[in-house]
């Protein structure tokens, strides 16, 4: 059985990694000198010589083939070729940068890392990434909740900030060679989508971004648009068509015969017919006062809730709804979930208009609640 | 060299079903090339612009079954503009003019017009199978043509296409004489369906084994259909909503008991959870369950359903199942091989969403897992290492952390080591998608360990060109590389230009590659099409070489730059 990968227990989160290769081959790889340390990827303190030779062979092969390719291909013109001004500073990871201290101290060994872990340290006014990481590793970073605040606004801050992000301050983003390019160029190159890489526009903005709004990056998360659209429709239908596109809310129009204007209710706020009808009663009480008053029965008394209930459940009104097929149905026949699923609008109908419904149905309405 | 008559060679080659094997065989010698090409009936073309229809027809005169893929994968995520290309029309025209007796056509991410469908339906007397995945550009009128004219149609399979629905008369276009249907999938249609036609069609299709309905088919019709097709193996319900106390529902319960062959269940596009118990009796037989569109089933109902499905091998689900639900999956579905967890609320905070704990639970309970697509809120290195240890058999590992650059929330470190563990442990890994906070280190691991890797998807990762270099140099079997929003530039792009001829395609968007880099590459490699997509009018003819390129898509081809590229696509 193969040795356990990266003993999780003892190396929580530190992930010892074994990558063994000779320093010399790596030296020749890049113009930069960075030392290779033996890494114990498998979580073992000593690897068998077989493993190490295999691994180093792979590493060597990788490095050397990359070296050869570099030797043959780089002359296509990167260093010293008549290329636009942007290229030399942009494409070449300059040796000075790569010798900087690592920004991701992945391993307990803090000296000498693969150049891959070395990043260009931010210059000047930007808070250096390594500084940020040191802050983290020293446990100076904020408690979880605060960290979340820092992390989540990233998308929103990135989107729309076409020229860059504010990530340095979060200290969780690797800076890259781009940082060393003059700020001007960075700003001229808007990203259509999130710019996760450090840029010179970093400021304290990220912390002031509202954590609640997650901006949407183009094409992220990577879900087929068909599926995304479908889920929107499905959730709409499960709540109701005609609803607003507020996730989880389901507003439908409620009309009352004789009322000068309609109202809207969010069906999601109610879990049963009783709740809905009392809410409607409250909502339309002002109209019924008028109606009632015109009948001269109650005069100018303010209608109490109970009296209103009697009113609505008396012979005056019947609660109906229009379903997906466009038919007007009596509220209350089907289970609540199904009702929510099919109701498009509500109408508080005068009983006299409800003659089309079975008299028994009207009776049902009267006797409900 | 030839010890056997051609017929014997041909007979031997018949046993080779994989197109890769047949490709390899055709390279042995000219004799084998000749025998192979005349006997080949199924051809797979992964990039429709890599070859022309005429060359295809010339080489394989016995072609019966063609699979074509068009747009790059990132087109699925709206990264490719609408009329980029991928038209099937020239293919159908060329095939129609020839003497090819096409019987099967499978298209993915292509633009299909009603005219194409009409031409297809009229040109091939023996046409049997049409499968369209993620395609667009056609309406139900095109489907009507297929239904009306393909007299021996067996399979009509529409998966996740954008179809303009002119409403359900197309179903009525199947003539009464059409009794050959074995598979009908119209779940992606959004409009109404003529239910009576559907019932009659099912009634006269005794060989129907796969049927996936759309939202417009109500439960009553489902019950009637199942009465007629008790031998169904693959069922996709439409709207699964009814009053559980009703007569119809009771009838459905009884009918379902007779459907002992159902192994694949999907749909539930609309669902009343209280009606789910009707399907419990068949759950034990299910090997594949797709609830990824069933947003109406949550929490305890979902878990109750899963508990019945002990033999599941494939499960597609929404993340509202939660970590707790995944623990139930892990304890119930020990045969699970493929798991996909989709986000139910892609832009929301996702209270019910899944985390690393759910994945770890799955890895413990489902050791046979080899394919994973997992959208989650967060992931830790420790969890990935554990998963790598528990499931060394991954062939496809696609992890999408919804916040694209999120580090390990426990250690605040990048996820390099976690993914490194995956590629080191899973020696058969062919497809990998990365997410989360990642540095160049993860690419070093991938280059070193992912020897079988064929497709890699990268977003918001890496620090320098070295990342991309590690992958290009190390992954010898790499065929498709797609990168977005990474700091890889010209040096990485140009370091090994020959590599791209060994690959199908490379996509780079929002990276550091400049116009100069792309032009240089195009000049040096004439057998690559290097296409730049400019959606903004900024890049005109006087575009500076130093300007960064927003989207680049390059692919190997034998037929040079394509002639149907729209204005905003430049072929360098």
CSV table of N, CA and C in Angstrom, one decimal, chain A residues 34-144:
chain,number,residue,atom,x,y,z
A,34,UNK,N,17.8,29.8,-7.4
A,34,UNK,CA,17.0,29.6,-6.3
A,34,UNK,C,17.3,28.2,-5.8
A,35,UNK,N,17.4,28.0,-4.6
A,35,UNK,CA,17.7,26.6,-4.2
A,35,UNK,C,16.5,25.7,-4.1
A,36,UNK,N,16.8,24.5,-4.3
A,36,UNK,CA,15.8,23.5,-4.2
A,36,UNK,C,16.0,22.8,-2.9
A,37,UNK,N,15.0,22.7,-2.1
A,37,UNK,CA,15.1,21.9,-0.9
A,37,UNK,C,14.4,20.6,-1.1
A,38,UNK,N,14.9,19.6,-0.5
A,38,UNK,CA,14.2,18.3,-0.6
A,38,UNK,C,12.9,18.5,0.2
A,39,UNK,N,11.9,18.1,-0.5
A,39,UNK,CA,10.6,18.2,0.1
A,39,UNK,C,10.0,16.8,0.4
A,40,UNK,N,9.4,16.7,1.5
A,40,UNK,CA,8.8,15.4,1.8
A,40,UNK,C,7.4,15.4,1.4
A,41,UNK,N,7.1,15.2,0.2
A,41,UNK,CA,5.7,15.3,-0.3
A,41,UNK,C,4.8,14.2,0.3
A,42,UNK,N,5.4,13.1,0.5
A,42,UNK,CA,4.6,11.9,0.9
A,42,UNK,C,4.5,12.0,2.4
A,43,UNK,N,5.0,13.0,3.1
A,43,UNK,CA,4.8,13.0,4.5
A,43,UNK,C,5.7,12.1,5.3
A,44,UNK,N,6.7,11.5,4.6
A,44,UNK,CA,7.6,10.6,5.2
A,44,UNK,C,8.9,11.4,5.5
A,45,UNK,N,9.6,11.0,6.6
A,45,UNK,CA,10.8,11.8,6.9
A,45,UNK,C,11.9,11.4,5.9
A,46,UNK,N,11.9,10.1,5.5
A,46,UNK,CA,12.9,9.8,4.5
A,46,UNK,C,12.3,9.0,3.4
A,47,UNK,N,12.6,9.3,2.2
A,47,UNK,CA,12.1,8.6,1.1
A,47,UNK,C,13.1,7.6,0.6
A,48,UNK,N,12.6,6.5,0.1
A,48,UNK,CA,13.5,5.5,-0.5
A,48,UNK,C,14.2,6.1,-1.6
A,49,UNK,N,15.3,5.5,-1.8
A,49,UNK,CA,16.1,6.0,-2.9
A,49,UNK,C,15.5,5.9,-4.3
A,50,UNK,N,14.7,4.8,-4.3
A,50,UNK,CA,14.0,4.6,-5.6
A,50,UNK,C,13.0,5.8,-5.9
A,51,UNK,N,12.3,6.1,-4.9
A,51,UNK,CA,11.3,7.2,-5.1
A,51,UNK,C,12.0,8.4,-5.5
A,52,UNK,N,13.1,8.7,-4.7
A,52,UNK,CA,13.8,10.0,-4.9
A,52,UNK,C,14.4,10.0,-6.3
A,53,UNK,N,14.9,8.8,-6.8
A,53,UNK,CA,15.5,8.9,-8.1
A,53,UNK,C,14.4,9.1,-9.2
A,54,UNK,N,13.3,8.4,-8.9
A,54,UNK,CA,12.3,8.5,-9.9
A,54,UNK,C,11.8,10.0,-10.0
A,55,UNK,N,11.6,10.5,-8.8
A,55,UNK,CA,11.0,11.8,-8.7
A,55,UNK,C,12.0,12.8,-9.3
A,56,UNK,N,13.3,12.6,-8.9
A,56,UNK,CA,14.2,13.5,-9.5
A,56,UNK,C,14.4,13.4,-10.9
A,57,UNK,N,14.2,12.2,-11.4
A,57,UNK,CA,14.4,12.0,-12.9
A,57,UNK,C,13.3,12.7,-13.6
A,58,UNK,N,12.1,12.6,-13.0
A,58,UNK,CA,11.0,13.4,-13.6
A,58,UNK,C,11.3,14.8,-13.5
A,59,UNK,N,11.7,15.3,-12.4
A,59,UNK,CA,12.0,16.7,-12.2
A,59,UNK,C,13.0,17.1,-13.2
A,60,UNK,N,14.1,16.3,-13.3
A,60,UNK,CA,15.1,16.7,-14.2
A,60,UNK,C,14.6,16.8,-15.6
A,61,UNK,N,13.8,15.8,-15.9
A,61,UNK,CA,13.4,15.8,-17.3
A,61,UNK,C,12.5,17.0,-17.6
A,62,UNK,N,11.7,17.3,-16.6
A,62,UNK,CA,10.8,18.4,-16.7
A,62,UNK,C,11.7,19.7,-16.9
A,63,UNK,N,12.6,19.8,-16.0
A,63,UNK,CA,13.4,21.0,-16.0
A,63,UNK,C,14.3,21.0,-17.3
A,64,UNK,N,14.8,19.9,-17.6
A,64,UNK,CA,15.8,20.0,-18.7
A,64,UNK,C,15.0,20.2,-20.0
A,65,UNK,N,13.9,19.5,-20.2
A,65,UNK,CA,13.2,19.7,-21.4
A,65,UNK,C,12.7,21.2,-21.5
A,66,UNK,N,12.4,21.7,-20.3
A,66,UNK,CA,12.0,23.1,-20.4
A,66,UNK,C,13.2,23.9,-20.7
A,67,UNK,N,14.3,23.5,-20.2
A,67,UNK,CA,15.5,24.3,-20.5
A,67,UNK,C,15.8,24.2,-22.0
A,68,UNK,N,15.8,23.0,-22.5
A,68,UNK,CA,16.1,22.9,-24.0
A,68,UNK,C,15.1,23.7,-24.8
A,69,UNK,N,13.9,23.6,-24.4
A,69,UNK,CA,12.9,24.4,-25.2
A,69,UNK,C,13.2,25.9,-25.1
A,70,UNK,N,13.5,26.2,-23.9
A,70,UNK,CA,13.8,27.6,-23.7
A,70,UNK,C,15.0,28.0,-24.6
A,71,UNK,N,16.0,27.1,-24.6
A,71,UNK,CA,17.1,27.5,-25.4
A,71,UNK,C,16.8,27.6,-26.8
A,72,UNK,N,15.9,26.8,-27.3
A,72,UNK,CA,15.6,26.9,-28.7
A,72,UNK,C,14.5,28.0,-29.0
A,73,UNK,N,13.7,28.1,-28.1
A,73,UNK,CA,12.5,29.0,-28.5
A,73,UNK,C,12.6,30.4,-28.0
A,74,UNK,N,13.3,30.6,-26.9
A,74,UNK,CA,13.4,32.0,-26.4
A,74,UNK,C,13.9,33.0,-27.4
A,75,UNK,N,14.8,32.4,-28.3
A,75,UNK,CA,15.3,33.4,-29.3
A,75,UNK,C,14.3,33.9,-30.2
A,76,UNK,N,13.1,33.4,-30.1
A,76,UNK,CA,12.1,34.0,-31.0
A,76,UNK,C,11.9,35.5,-30.7
A,77,UNK,N,12.6,35.8,-29.6
A,77,UNK,CA,12.7,37.3,-29.6
A,77,UNK,C,12.3,37.9,-28.3
A,78,UNK,N,12.4,37.2,-27.3
A,78,UNK,CA,12.0,37.9,-26.1
A,78,UNK,C,13.1,38.8,-25.5
A,79,UNK,N,14.2,38.2,-25.1
A,79,UNK,CA,15.2,39.1,-24.5
A,79,UNK,C,16.0,39.8,-25.7
A,80,UNK,N,16.0,41.1,-25.6
A,80,UNK,CA,16.8,41.8,-26.6
A,80,UNK,C,16.3,41.9,-28.0
A,81,UNK,N,15.1,41.3,-28.3
A,81,UNK,CA,14.6,41.4,-29.6
A,81,UNK,C,13.9,42.7,-29.8
A,82,UNK,N,13.7,43.1,-31.0
A,82,UNK,CA,13.0,44.4,-31.2
A,82,UNK,C,11.5,44.3,-30.9
A,83,UNK,N,11.2,44.0,-29.7
A,83,UNK,CA,9.8,43.8,-29.3
A,83,UNK,C,9.3,45.1,-28.6
A,84,UNK,N,8.1,45.2,-28.6
A,84,UNK,CA,7.5,46.4,-28.0
A,84,UNK,C,8.0,46.6,-26.5
A,85,UNK,N,7.9,47.8,-26.1
A,85,UNK,CA,8.5,48.1,-24.8
A,85,UNK,C,7.9,47.3,-23.7
A,86,UNK,N,6.7,46.9,-23.9
A,86,UNK,CA,6.1,46.2,-22.8
A,86,UNK,C,6.7,44.8,-22.5
A,87,UNK,N,7.2,44.2,-23.6
A,87,UNK,CA,7.5,42.8,-23.4
A,87,UNK,C,8.6,42.5,-22.4
A,88,UNK,N,9.8,43.2,-22.6
A,88,UNK,CA,10.9,42.8,-21.7
A,88,UNK,C,10.5,42.9,-20.3
A,89,UNK,N,9.9,44.0,-19.9
A,89,UNK,CA,9.6,44.1,-18.5
A,89,UNK,C,8.4,43.2,-18.1
A,90,UNK,N,7.6,42.9,-19.1
A,90,UNK,CA,6.4,42.2,-18.8
A,90,UNK,C,6.7,40.7,-18.8
A,91,UNK,N,7.3,40.2,-19.9
A,91,UNK,CA,7.4,38.8,-20.0
A,91,UNK,C,8.5,38.1,-19.3
A,92,UNK,N,9.5,38.8,-19.0
A,92,UNK,CA,10.6,38.2,-18.3
A,92,UNK,C,10.4,38.4,-16.8
A,93,UNK,N,10.3,37.3,-16.2
A,93,UNK,CA,10.4,37.4,-14.7
A,93,UNK,C,11.8,37.8,-14.4
A,94,UNK,N,12.0,39.0,-14.0
A,94,UNK,CA,13.4,39.4,-13.8
A,94,UNK,C,13.9,38.7,-12.6
A,95,UNK,N,15.2,38.5,-12.7
A,95,UNK,CA,15.9,37.8,-11.7
A,95,UNK,C,15.7,38.5,-10.3
A,96,UNK,N,15.7,39.8,-10.4
A,96,UNK,CA,15.6,40.5,-9.1
A,96,UNK,C,14.3,40.1,-8.4
A,97,UNK,N,13.3,40.0,-9.2
A,97,UNK,CA,12.0,39.8,-8.6
A,97,UNK,C,12.0,38.4,-8.0
A,98,UNK,N,12.5,37.4,-8.7
A,98,UNK,CA,12.4,36.1,-8.3
A,98,UNK,C,13.2,35.7,-7.1
A,99,UNK,N,14.1,36.6,-6.8
A,99,UNK,CA,14.9,36.2,-5.6
A,99,UNK,C,14.3,36.7,-4.4
A,100,UNK,N,13.2,37.4,-4.5
A,100,UNK,CA,12.6,38.0,-3.3
A,100,UNK,C,12.1,36.8,-2.5
A,101,UNK,N,11.9,37.2,-1.3
A,101,UNK,CA,11.4,36.2,-0.4
A,101,UNK,C,10.1,35.7,-0.8
A,102,UNK,N,9.8,34.5,-0.4
A,102,UNK,CA,8.6,33.8,-0.9
A,102,UNK,C,7.4,34.5,-0.3
A,103,UNK,N,6.4,34.5,-1.0
A,103,UNK,CA,5.1,35.1,-0.5
A,103,UNK,C,4.2,34.0,0.0
A,104,UNK,N,4.4,32.8,-0.3
A,104,UNK,CA,3.6,31.8,0.2
A,104,UNK,C,4.5,30.8,0.9
A,105,UNK,N,4.8,31.0,2.1
A,105,UNK,CA,5.7,30.1,2.8
A,105,UNK,C,4.9,28.8,3.1
A,106,UNK,N,4.9,28.0,2.0
A,106,UNK,CA,4.1,26.8,2.1
A,106,UNK,C,4.7,25.8,3.0
A,107,UNK,N,5.9,25.8,3.1
A,107,UNK,CA,6.6,24.7,3.9
A,107,UNK,C,7.3,25.3,5.1
A,108,UNK,N,7.5,24.4,6.0
A,108,UNK,CA,8.2,24.9,7.2
A,108,UNK,C,9.5,25.5,7.0
A,109,UNK,N,10.1,25.1,5.9
A,109,UNK,CA,11.4,25.7,5.5
A,109,UNK,C,11.3,27.0,4.9
A,110,UNK,N,11.7,28.0,5.6
A,110,UNK,CA,11.5,29.3,5.1
A,110,UNK,C,12.5,29.9,4.2
A,111,UNK,N,13.6,29.2,4.2
A,111,UNK,CA,14.7,29.7,3.3
A,111,UNK,C,14.6,28.9,2.0
A,112,UNK,N,15.0,29.5,1.0
A,112,UNK,CA,15.1,28.8,-0.3
A,112,UNK,C,13.9,28.0,-0.7
A,113,UNK,N,13.2,28.5,-1.6
A,113,UNK,CA,12.0,27.8,-2.1
A,113,UNK,C,12.1,27.7,-3.6
A,114,UNK,N,11.2,27.0,-4.1
A,114,UNK,CA,11.1,27.0,-5.6
A,114,UNK,C,10.8,28.4,-6.0
A,115,UNK,N,11.3,28.7,-7.1
A,115,UNK,CA,11.0,30.1,-7.6
A,115,UNK,C,9.5,30.3,-7.8
A,116,UNK,N,8.8,29.2,-7.9
A,116,UNK,CA,7.4,29.3,-8.1
A,116,UNK,C,6.7,30.0,-6.9
A,117,UNK,N,7.4,29.8,-5.8
A,117,UNK,CA,6.8,30.4,-4.7
A,117,UNK,C,7.3,31.8,-4.4
A,118,UNK,N,8.2,32.2,-5.3
A,118,UNK,CA,8.7,33.5,-5.1
A,118,UNK,C,7.9,34.4,-6.0
A,119,UNK,N,7.6,35.5,-5.4
A,119,UNK,CA,6.8,36.4,-6.2
A,119,UNK,C,7.5,37.8,-6.2
A,120,UNK,N,7.2,38.5,-7.1
A,120,UNK,CA,7.7,39.9,-7.1
A,120,UNK,C,7.1,40.6,-5.9
A,121,UNK,N,7.9,41.2,-5.2
A,121,UNK,CA,7.3,41.9,-4.0
A,121,UNK,C,6.8,43.2,-4.5
A,122,UNK,N,5.7,43.6,-4.0
A,122,UNK,CA,5.2,44.8,-4.4
A,122,UNK,C,6.1,46.0,-4.1
A,123,UNK,N,6.0,46.9,-4.9
A,123,UNK,CA,6.9,48.0,-4.7
A,123,UNK,C,6.2,49.2,-4.1
A,124,UNK,N,6.9,50.0,-3.6
A,124,UNK,CA,6.4,51.3,-3.2
A,124,UNK,C,5.2,51.3,-2.3
A,125,UNK,N,4.2,52.0,-2.7
A,125,UNK,CA,3.2,52.3,-1.8
A,125,UNK,C,2.3,51.0,-1.5
A,126,UNK,N,2.3,50.1,-2.3
A,126,UNK,CA,1.5,48.9,-2.1
A,126,UNK,C,2.0,48.1,-0.9
A,127,UNK,N,1.2,47.6,-0.2
A,127,UNK,CA,1.6,46.8,0.9
A,127,UNK,C,2.1,45.5,0.3
A,128,UNK,N,3.3,45.2,0.6
A,128,UNK,CA,4.0,44.0,0.0
A,128,UNK,C,3.2,42.8,0.4
A,129,UNK,N,3.1,41.9,-0.6
A,129,UNK,CA,2.4,40.7,-0.4
A,129,UNK,C,3.1,39.9,0.8
A,130,UNK,N,4.4,39.8,0.7
A,130,UNK,CA,5.0,39.1,1.8
A,130,UNK,C,4.7,39.6,3.1
A,131,UNK,N,4.7,41.0,3.2
A,131,UNK,CA,4.3,41.6,4.4
A,131,UNK,C,3.0,41.1,4.9
A,132,UNK,N,2.1,41.0,3.9
A,132,UNK,CA,0.8,40.5,4.3
A,132,UNK,C,0.8,39.1,4.7
A,133,UNK,N,1.5,38.3,4.0
A,133,UNK,CA,1.6,36.9,4.4
A,133,UNK,C,2.2,36.7,5.8
A,134,UNK,N,3.3,37.5,6.0
A,134,UNK,CA,3.9,37.4,7.3
A,134,UNK,C,2.8,37.7,8.4
A,135,UNK,N,2.0,38.7,8.1
A,135,UNK,CA,1.0,39.1,9.0
A,135,UNK,C,0.1,37.9,9.3
A,136,UNK,N,-0.2,37.2,8.2
A,136,UNK,CA,-1.0,36.0,8.4
A,136,UNK,C,-0.4,34.9,9.2
A,137,UNK,N,0.9,34.6,8.8
A,137,UNK,CA,1.5,33.5,9.4
A,137,UNK,C,1.8,33.8,10.9
A,138,UNK,N,1.9,35.0,11.2
A,138,UNK,CA,2.1,35.3,12.6
A,138,UNK,C,0.8,35.4,13.3
A,139,UNK,N,-0.2,35.0,12.6
A,139,UNK,CA,-1.5,35.0,13.3
A,139,UNK,C,-2.1,36.3,13.6
A,140,UNK,N,-1.6,37.3,12.9
A,140,UNK,CA,-2.1,38.6,13.1
A,140,UNK,C,-3.4,38.8,12.3
A,141,UNK,N,-3.7,37.9,11.5
A,141,UNK,CA,-4.9,38.2,10.7
A,141,UNK,C,-6.1,38.0,11.5
A,142,UNK,N,-7.1,38.6,11.0
A,142,UNK,CA,-8.3,38.8,11.7
A,142,UNK,C,-9.0,37.5,12.0
A,143,UNK,N,-9.9,37.5,12.9
A,143,UNK,CA,-10.7,36.4,13.1
A,143,UNK,C,-11.5,36.0,11.9
A,144,UNK,N,-12.0,34.8,12.0
A,144,UNK,CA,-12.7,34.3,10.8
A,144,UNK,C,-13.7,35.2,10.2
